[in-house]
mmCIF file of C-alpha atoms in Angstrom:
data_model
loop_
_atom_site.group_PDB
_atom_site.id
_atom_site.type_symbol
_atom_site.label_atom_id
_atom_site.label_comp_id
_atom_site.label_asym_id
_atom_site.label_seq_id
_atom_site.Cartn_x
_atom_site.Cartn_y
_atom_site.Cartn_z
ATOM 1 C CA MET A 1 33.166 7.014 -83.855
ATOM 2 C CA SER A 2 32.454 10.185 -81.906
ATOM 3 C CA TYR A 3 34.743 12.939 -80.342
ATOM 4 C CA CYS A 4 34.618 15.297 -77.531
ATOM 5 C CA VAL A 5 32.991 18.616 -78.258
ATOM 6 C CA ASN A 6 35.309 20.369 -75.927
ATOM 7 C CA CYS A 7 38.799 18.979 -76.635
ATOM 8 C CA GLY A 8 38.236 16.860 -79.626
ATOM 9 C CA VAL A 9 39.624 13.690 -78.343
ATOM 10 C CA GLU A 10 38.228 10.462 -79.777
ATOM 11 C CA LEU A 11 35.680 8.708 -77.610
ATOM 12 C CA GLU A 12 34.709 5.145 -77.377
ATOM 13 C CA PRO A 13 30.882 4.467 -77.487
ATOM 14 C CA SER A 14 30.764 3.117 -73.774
ATOM 15 C CA LEU A 15 32.143 6.499 -72.367
ATOM 16 C CA THR A 16 29.819 8.733 -70.468
ATOM 17 C CA SER A 17 32.245 11.472 -70.168
ATOM 18 C CA CYS A 18 35.650 12.533 -71.772
ATOM 19 C CA PRO A 19 38.674 10.803 -70.284
ATOM 20 C CA LEU A 20 40.776 13.926 -70.862
ATOM 21 C CA CYS A 21 38.635 16.904 -69.881
ATOM 22 C CA ASN A 22 35.673 15.217 -68.156
ATOM 23 C CA THR A 23 33.013 16.886 -70.553
ATOM 24 C CA PRO A 24 29.877 14.858 -70.352
ATOM 25 C CA VAL A 25 29.059 12.905 -73.584
ATOM 26 C CA ILE A 26 25.225 13.336 -74.623
ATOM 27 C CA ASN A 27 23.701 11.215 -77.372
ATOM 28 C CA PRO A 28 21.969 13.762 -79.715
ATOM 29 C CA ASN A 29 18.921 11.612 -79.920
ATOM 30 C CA GLU A 30 18.671 11.852 -76.058
ATOM 31 C CA LEU A 31 19.243 15.737 -76.281
ATOM 32 C CA GLN A 32 16.096 15.979 -78.729
ATOM 33 C CA LYS A 33 13.961 13.976 -76.161
ATOM 34 C CA LEU A 34 15.331 16.445 -73.271
ATOM 35 C CA ARG A 35 14.086 19.476 -75.482
ATOM 36 C CA ALA A 36 10.804 17.987 -76.303
ATOM 37 C CA VAL A 37 9.970 17.987 -72.546
ATOM 38 C CA SER A 38 8.304 21.386 -71.667
ATOM 39 C CA PRO A 39 9.836 22.898 -68.451
ATOM 40 C CA TYR A 40 6.451 24.334 -67.655
ATOM 41 C CA PRO A 41 3.784 22.537 -65.645
ATOM 42 C CA THR A 42 0.970 21.004 -67.827
ATOM 43 C CA GLN A 43 -1.660 21.526 -65.134
ATOM 44 C CA LYS A 44 -2.944 24.910 -64.117
ATOM 45 C CA GLY A 45 -2.963 25.679 -60.299
ATOM 46 C CA ASN A 46 -5.799 27.083 -58.479
ATOM 47 C CA VAL A 47 -5.491 30.273 -56.109
ATOM 48 C CA ASP A 48 -7.855 30.346 -53.242
ATOM 49 C CA VAL A 49 -10.331 33.193 -53.502
ATOM 50 C CA VAL A 50 -10.194 35.708 -50.774
ATOM 51 C CA LYS A 51 -13.205 35.529 -48.566
ATOM 52 C CA ARG A 52 -15.308 38.651 -48.071
ATOM 53 C CA LYS A 53 -15.217 38.725 -44.434
ATOM 54 C CA ASP A 54 -11.288 38.411 -44.397
ATOM 55 C CA PHE A 55 -11.268 41.348 -46.711
ATOM 56 C CA GLY A 56 -13.491 43.107 -44.635
ATOM 57 C CA ILE A 57 -11.655 42.422 -41.360
ATOM 58 C CA VAL A 58 -8.408 43.832 -43.158
ATOM 59 C CA THR A 59 -10.253 46.764 -44.545
ATOM 60 C CA SER A 60 -11.657 47.530 -41.082
ATOM 61 C CA ILE A 61 -8.156 47.217 -39.301
ATOM 62 C CA VAL A 62 -6.554 49.558 -41.835
ATOM 63 C CA LEU A 63 -9.222 52.149 -41.651
ATOM 64 C CA SER A 64 -9.334 51.805 -37.803
ATOM 65 C CA ALA A 65 -5.371 52.225 -37.550
ATOM 66 C CA THR A 66 -5.295 54.914 -39.924
ATOM 67 C CA SER A 67 -7.926 56.940 -37.975
ATOM 68 C CA LEU A 68 -6.254 56.358 -34.696
ATOM 69 C CA SER A 69 -2.688 57.071 -35.895
ATOM 70 C CA CYS A 70 -3.798 60.378 -37.302
ATOM 71 C CA LEU A 71 -5.716 61.287 -34.025
ATOM 72 C CA LEU A 72 -2.759 60.544 -32.001
ATOM 73 C CA LEU A 73 -0.529 62.615 -34.117
ATOM 74 C CA ASN A 74 -3.227 65.428 -34.177
ATOM 75 C CA LEU A 75 -3.186 65.131 -30.208
ATOM 76 C CA PHE A 76 0.594 65.013 -29.616
ATOM 77 C CA VAL A 77 2.651 66.002 -32.594
ATOM 78 C CA PHE A 78 0.625 68.272 -35.050
ATOM 79 C CA SER A 79 -1.767 69.933 -32.711
ATOM 80 C CA GLY A 80 -2.283 73.160 -34.410
ATOM 81 C CA SER A 81 -5.626 72.493 -35.602
ATOM 82 C CA LEU A 82 -8.192 69.487 -35.802
ATOM 83 C CA TRP A 83 -7.008 68.082 -39.094
ATOM 84 C CA SER A 84 -7.388 64.487 -38.086
ATOM 85 C CA LEU A 85 -11.051 64.730 -38.074
ATOM 86 C CA PHE A 86 -10.907 65.245 -42.142
ATOM 87 C CA ILE A 87 -9.132 61.738 -42.417
ATOM 88 C CA ILE A 88 -11.331 60.051 -39.519
ATOM 89 C CA GLY A 89 -14.645 61.240 -41.334
ATOM 90 C CA ALA A 90 -13.239 59.897 -44.684
ATOM 91 C CA CYS A 91 -12.421 56.544 -43.036
ATOM 92 C CA LEU A 92 -15.854 56.418 -41.560
ATOM 93 C CA VAL A 93 -17.461 56.894 -44.782
ATOM 94 C CA LEU A 94 -15.281 54.287 -46.596
ATOM 95 C CA PHE A 95 -16.231 51.718 -43.811
ATOM 96 C CA VAL A 96 -19.968 52.554 -44.248
ATOM 97 C CA LEU A 97 -19.679 51.988 -48.043
ATOM 98 C CA VAL A 98 -17.626 48.599 -47.490
ATOM 99 C CA PHE A 99 -19.713 47.265 -44.803
ATOM 100 C CA PRO A 100 -22.879 46.173 -46.846
ATOM 101 C CA ALA A 101 -20.814 44.941 -49.750
ATOM 102 C CA VAL A 102 -18.108 43.011 -47.865
ATOM 103 C CA ILE A 103 -18.848 42.348 -44.219
ATOM 104 C CA TYR A 104 -22.608 41.949 -43.833
ATOM 105 C CA THR A 105 -24.002 41.597 -47.598
ATOM 106 C CA LYS A 106 -27.573 40.828 -46.124
ATOM 107 C CA LEU A 107 -28.265 44.208 -45.235
ATOM 108 C CA PRO A 108 -31.298 45.937 -46.785
ATOM 109 C CA ILE A 109 -30.317 48.288 -49.670
ATOM 110 C CA TYR A 110 -32.653 50.926 -48.018
ATOM 111 C CA ILE A 111 -30.662 50.736 -44.646
ATOM 112 C CA SER A 112 -27.485 50.737 -46.348
ATOM 113 C CA LEU A 113 -28.241 53.822 -48.415
ATOM 114 C CA LEU A 114 -29.469 55.439 -45.254
ATOM 115 C CA PHE A 115 -26.251 54.794 -43.523
ATOM 116 C CA ASP A 116 -24.437 56.264 -46.274
ATOM 117 C CA GLY A 117 -26.489 59.542 -45.990
ATOM 118 C CA VAL A 118 -25.669 59.715 -42.109
ATOM 119 C CA ALA A 119 -22.018 58.974 -42.748
ATOM 120 C CA VAL A 120 -21.562 61.670 -45.287
ATOM 121 C CA GLY A 121 -23.581 64.054 -42.770
ATOM 122 C CA ILE A 122 -21.306 63.121 -40.059
ATOM 123 C CA TYR A 123 -18.295 63.703 -42.089
ATOM 124 C CA LEU A 124 -19.577 67.180 -42.996
ATOM 125 C CA TYR A 125 -20.132 67.835 -39.355
ATOM 126 C CA LEU A 126 -16.709 67.003 -38.365
ATOM 127 C CA ILE A 127 -15.457 69.784 -40.831
ATOM 128 C CA THR A 128 -17.444 72.377 -38.929
ATOM 129 C CA PHE A 129 -14.712 71.892 -36.045
ATOM 130 C CA ASN A 130 -12.029 73.338 -38.472
ATOM 131 C CA THR A 131 -14.385 76.292 -39.655
ATOM 132 C CA ALA A 132 -15.700 79.440 -37.976
ATOM 133 C CA GLY A 133 -19.079 77.952 -37.250
ATOM 134 C CA ASN A 134 -21.496 75.341 -38.142
ATOM 135 C CA LYS A 135 -24.091 77.763 -39.769
ATOM 136 C CA TRP A 136 -23.163 76.351 -43.273
ATOM 137 C CA PHE A 137 -23.646 72.995 -42.057
ATOM 138 C CA LEU A 138 -27.146 73.426 -40.671
ATOM 139 C CA GLY A 139 -28.276 75.680 -43.255
ATOM 140 C CA LEU A 140 -26.819 74.306 -46.438
ATOM 141 C CA ALA A 141 -24.917 70.888 -46.043
ATOM 142 C CA LEU A 142 -27.136 69.062 -43.980
ATOM 143 C CA PRO A 143 -30.444 69.683 -46.121
ATOM 144 C CA ILE A 144 -28.790 69.154 -49.420
ATOM 145 C CA VAL A 145 -27.611 65.554 -47.813
ATOM 146 C CA ALA A 146 -30.888 64.860 -46.443
ATOM 147 C CA LEU A 147 -32.500 65.697 -49.770
ATOM 148 C CA ALA A 148 -30.147 63.545 -51.845
ATOM 149 C CA THR A 149 -30.434 60.427 -49.473
ATOM 150 C CA ILE A 150 -34.214 60.801 -49.632
ATOM 151 C CA LEU A 151 -33.960 60.849 -53.661
ATOM 152 C CA VAL A 152 -31.563 57.841 -53.498
ATOM 153 C CA GLU A 153 -34.061 55.953 -51.122
ATOM 154 C CA ILE A 154 -36.841 56.713 -53.766
ATOM 155 C CA PHE A 155 -34.793 55.693 -56.672
ATOM 156 C CA ALA A 156 -33.822 52.329 -55.055
ATOM 157 C CA LEU A 157 -37.657 51.783 -53.988
ATOM 158 C CA LEU A 158 -38.817 52.306 -57.637
ATOM 159 C CA LEU A 159 -36.220 49.864 -58.951
ATOM 160 C CA ARG A 160 -37.315 47.305 -56.513
ATOM 161 C CA SER A 161 -40.959 47.954 -56.886
ATOM 162 C CA PHE A 162 -41.304 47.991 -60.840
ATOM 163 C CA PRO A 163 -39.643 46.267 -63.704
ATOM 164 C CA ALA A 164 -36.132 47.918 -64.236
ATOM 165 C CA THR A 165 -35.217 48.425 -67.695
ATOM 166 C CA PHE A 166 -32.976 50.978 -69.264
ATOM 167 C CA LEU A 167 -35.818 53.189 -70.267
ATOM 168 C CA THR A 168 -37.603 53.170 -66.864
ATOM 169 C CA THR A 169 -34.126 53.682 -64.989
ATOM 170 C CA SER A 170 -33.486 56.542 -67.221
ATOM 171 C CA LEU A 171 -37.085 57.918 -66.330
ATOM 172 C CA TYR A 172 -36.358 57.796 -62.596
ATOM 173 C CA PHE A 173 -32.910 59.284 -62.977
ATOM 174 C CA PHE A 174 -33.893 62.222 -64.930
ATOM 175 C CA ALA A 175 -36.954 62.758 -62.899
ATOM 176 C CA GLU A 176 -34.802 62.977 -59.742
ATOM 177 C CA VAL A 177 -32.221 65.308 -61.270
ATOM 178 C CA ALA A 178 -34.987 67.621 -62.207
ATOM 179 C CA VAL A 179 -35.841 67.885 -58.604
ATOM 180 C CA LEU A 180 -32.460 67.904 -57.060
ATOM 181 C CA CYS A 181 -30.934 70.505 -59.168
ATOM 182 C CA PRO A 182 -33.593 73.275 -58.468
ATOM 183 C CA ALA A 183 -33.890 72.250 -54.950
ATOM 184 C CA ILE A 184 -29.941 72.854 -54.481
ATOM 185 C CA GLU A 185 -30.110 76.213 -56.114
ATOM 186 C CA LEU A 186 -32.962 77.211 -53.834
ATOM 187 C CA LEU A 187 -31.334 76.021 -50.789
ATOM 188 C CA ILE A 188 -28.199 78.175 -51.796
ATOM 189 C CA ARG A 189 -30.181 81.027 -52.319
ATOM 190 C CA HIS A 190 -31.871 80.795 -49.227
ATOM 191 C CA TYR A 191 -28.693 80.350 -47.170
ATOM 192 C CA ALA A 192 -27.029 83.291 -48.998
ATOM 193 C CA GLY A 193 -30.302 85.343 -48.375
ATOM 194 C CA SER A 194 -30.892 86.065 -52.075
ATOM 195 C CA ARG A 195 -34.373 85.884 -54.025
ATOM 196 C CA LEU A 196 -35.669 82.437 -54.441
ATOM 197 C CA LEU A 197 -35.242 82.276 -58.196
ATOM 198 C CA LEU A 198 -34.222 79.677 -60.634
ATOM 199 C CA SER A 199 -31.202 80.463 -62.781
ATOM 200 C CA TRP A 200 -28.728 77.438 -63.894
ATOM 201 C CA SER A 201 -31.167 74.909 -62.513
ATOM 202 C CA ALA A 202 -33.674 76.122 -64.930
ATOM 203 C CA ILE A 203 -31.588 74.986 -67.791
ATOM 204 C CA VAL A 204 -31.240 71.548 -66.194
ATOM 205 C CA LEU A 205 -34.866 71.437 -65.515
ATOM 206 C CA THR A 206 -35.999 72.237 -68.999
ATOM 207 C CA VAL A 207 -33.634 69.487 -70.564
ATOM 208 C CA CYS A 208 -34.865 67.023 -68.077
ATOM 209 C CA SER A 209 -38.346 67.732 -68.851
ATOM 210 C CA VAL A 210 -37.805 67.173 -72.468
ATOM 211 C CA ILE A 211 -36.098 64.052 -71.859
ATOM 212 C CA LEU A 212 -38.875 62.997 -69.377
ATOM 213 C CA VAL A 213 -41.785 63.725 -72.020
ATOM 214 C CA LEU A 214 -39.654 61.794 -74.658
ATOM 215 C CA LEU A 215 -39.269 58.615 -72.312
ATOM 216 C CA VAL A 216 -42.899 58.728 -71.027
ATOM 217 C CA THR A 217 -43.951 58.691 -74.743
ATOM 218 C CA ILE A 218 -41.795 55.713 -75.739
ATOM 219 C CA LEU A 219 -42.879 53.939 -72.680
ATOM 220 C CA SER A 220 -46.561 54.681 -73.326
ATOM 221 C CA THR A 221 -46.413 53.579 -76.859
ATOM 222 C CA ARG A 222 -45.687 49.777 -77.298
ATOM 223 C CA ARG A 223 -44.798 50.185 -80.963
ATOM 224 C CA LEU A 224 -42.024 52.817 -80.093
ATOM 225 C CA ARG A 225 -41.047 50.994 -77.098
ATOM 226 C CA ASP A 226 -40.275 47.842 -78.819
ATOM 227 C CA ALA A 227 -38.529 49.692 -81.775
ATOM 228 C CA VAL A 228 -36.109 51.554 -79.406
ATOM 229 C CA ARG A 229 -35.360 48.182 -77.743
ATOM 230 C CA ARG A 230 -34.603 46.402 -80.793
ATOM 231 C CA ARG A 231 -32.487 49.044 -82.443
ATOM 232 C CA LEU A 232 -30.455 49.870 -79.254
ATOM 233 C CA HIS A 233 -30.350 46.292 -77.822
ATOM 234 C CA PHE A 234 -32.269 47.208 -74.563
#
């Protein structure tokens, strides 16, 4: 004999609900079966992967809308200075960086790096419209961007032309740093009208030279090269 869990009235075995308070009558064995059933799905769902072209289209629209909105605000609302050129230039650089990675993946790495350098140069040129002149751009910014672009192109060429390992990549990197830092200091001194002498870049050049000698020694000696690769898992 069973009783209602709500009001305690005695229930007949055939009843499915209490005749007094209409409380459902549940068999404890059936309740255990219900608890055994998991409320969560047993199969994992698959979410469609976002296509690169779709992501590229959305990114292009966002960057274009941002540039256009800032340009219109600059022209008709906040027209005290050409501040929108900073945002337009930044959007241009972002678009050039995203284009080969998302929109057109077959673009050669050399052309992509060249476009990156050109985009940075254009961005710096847009800044000249908010400065007293463009002398700093022609005498300092443009040569540094051109030098950095050339070195990055050479770095990519070396990685594509020769077997790329950790040791060889480190060799190319420190060699280019040893060229870039002294060149930047000399360009700065030339722009400022100072004597063409090395100061801080001489320290960088010395450190890079020591590292380069070490790397060349390791790469030229097979026993050392194999020992370094085994111990450092390169």
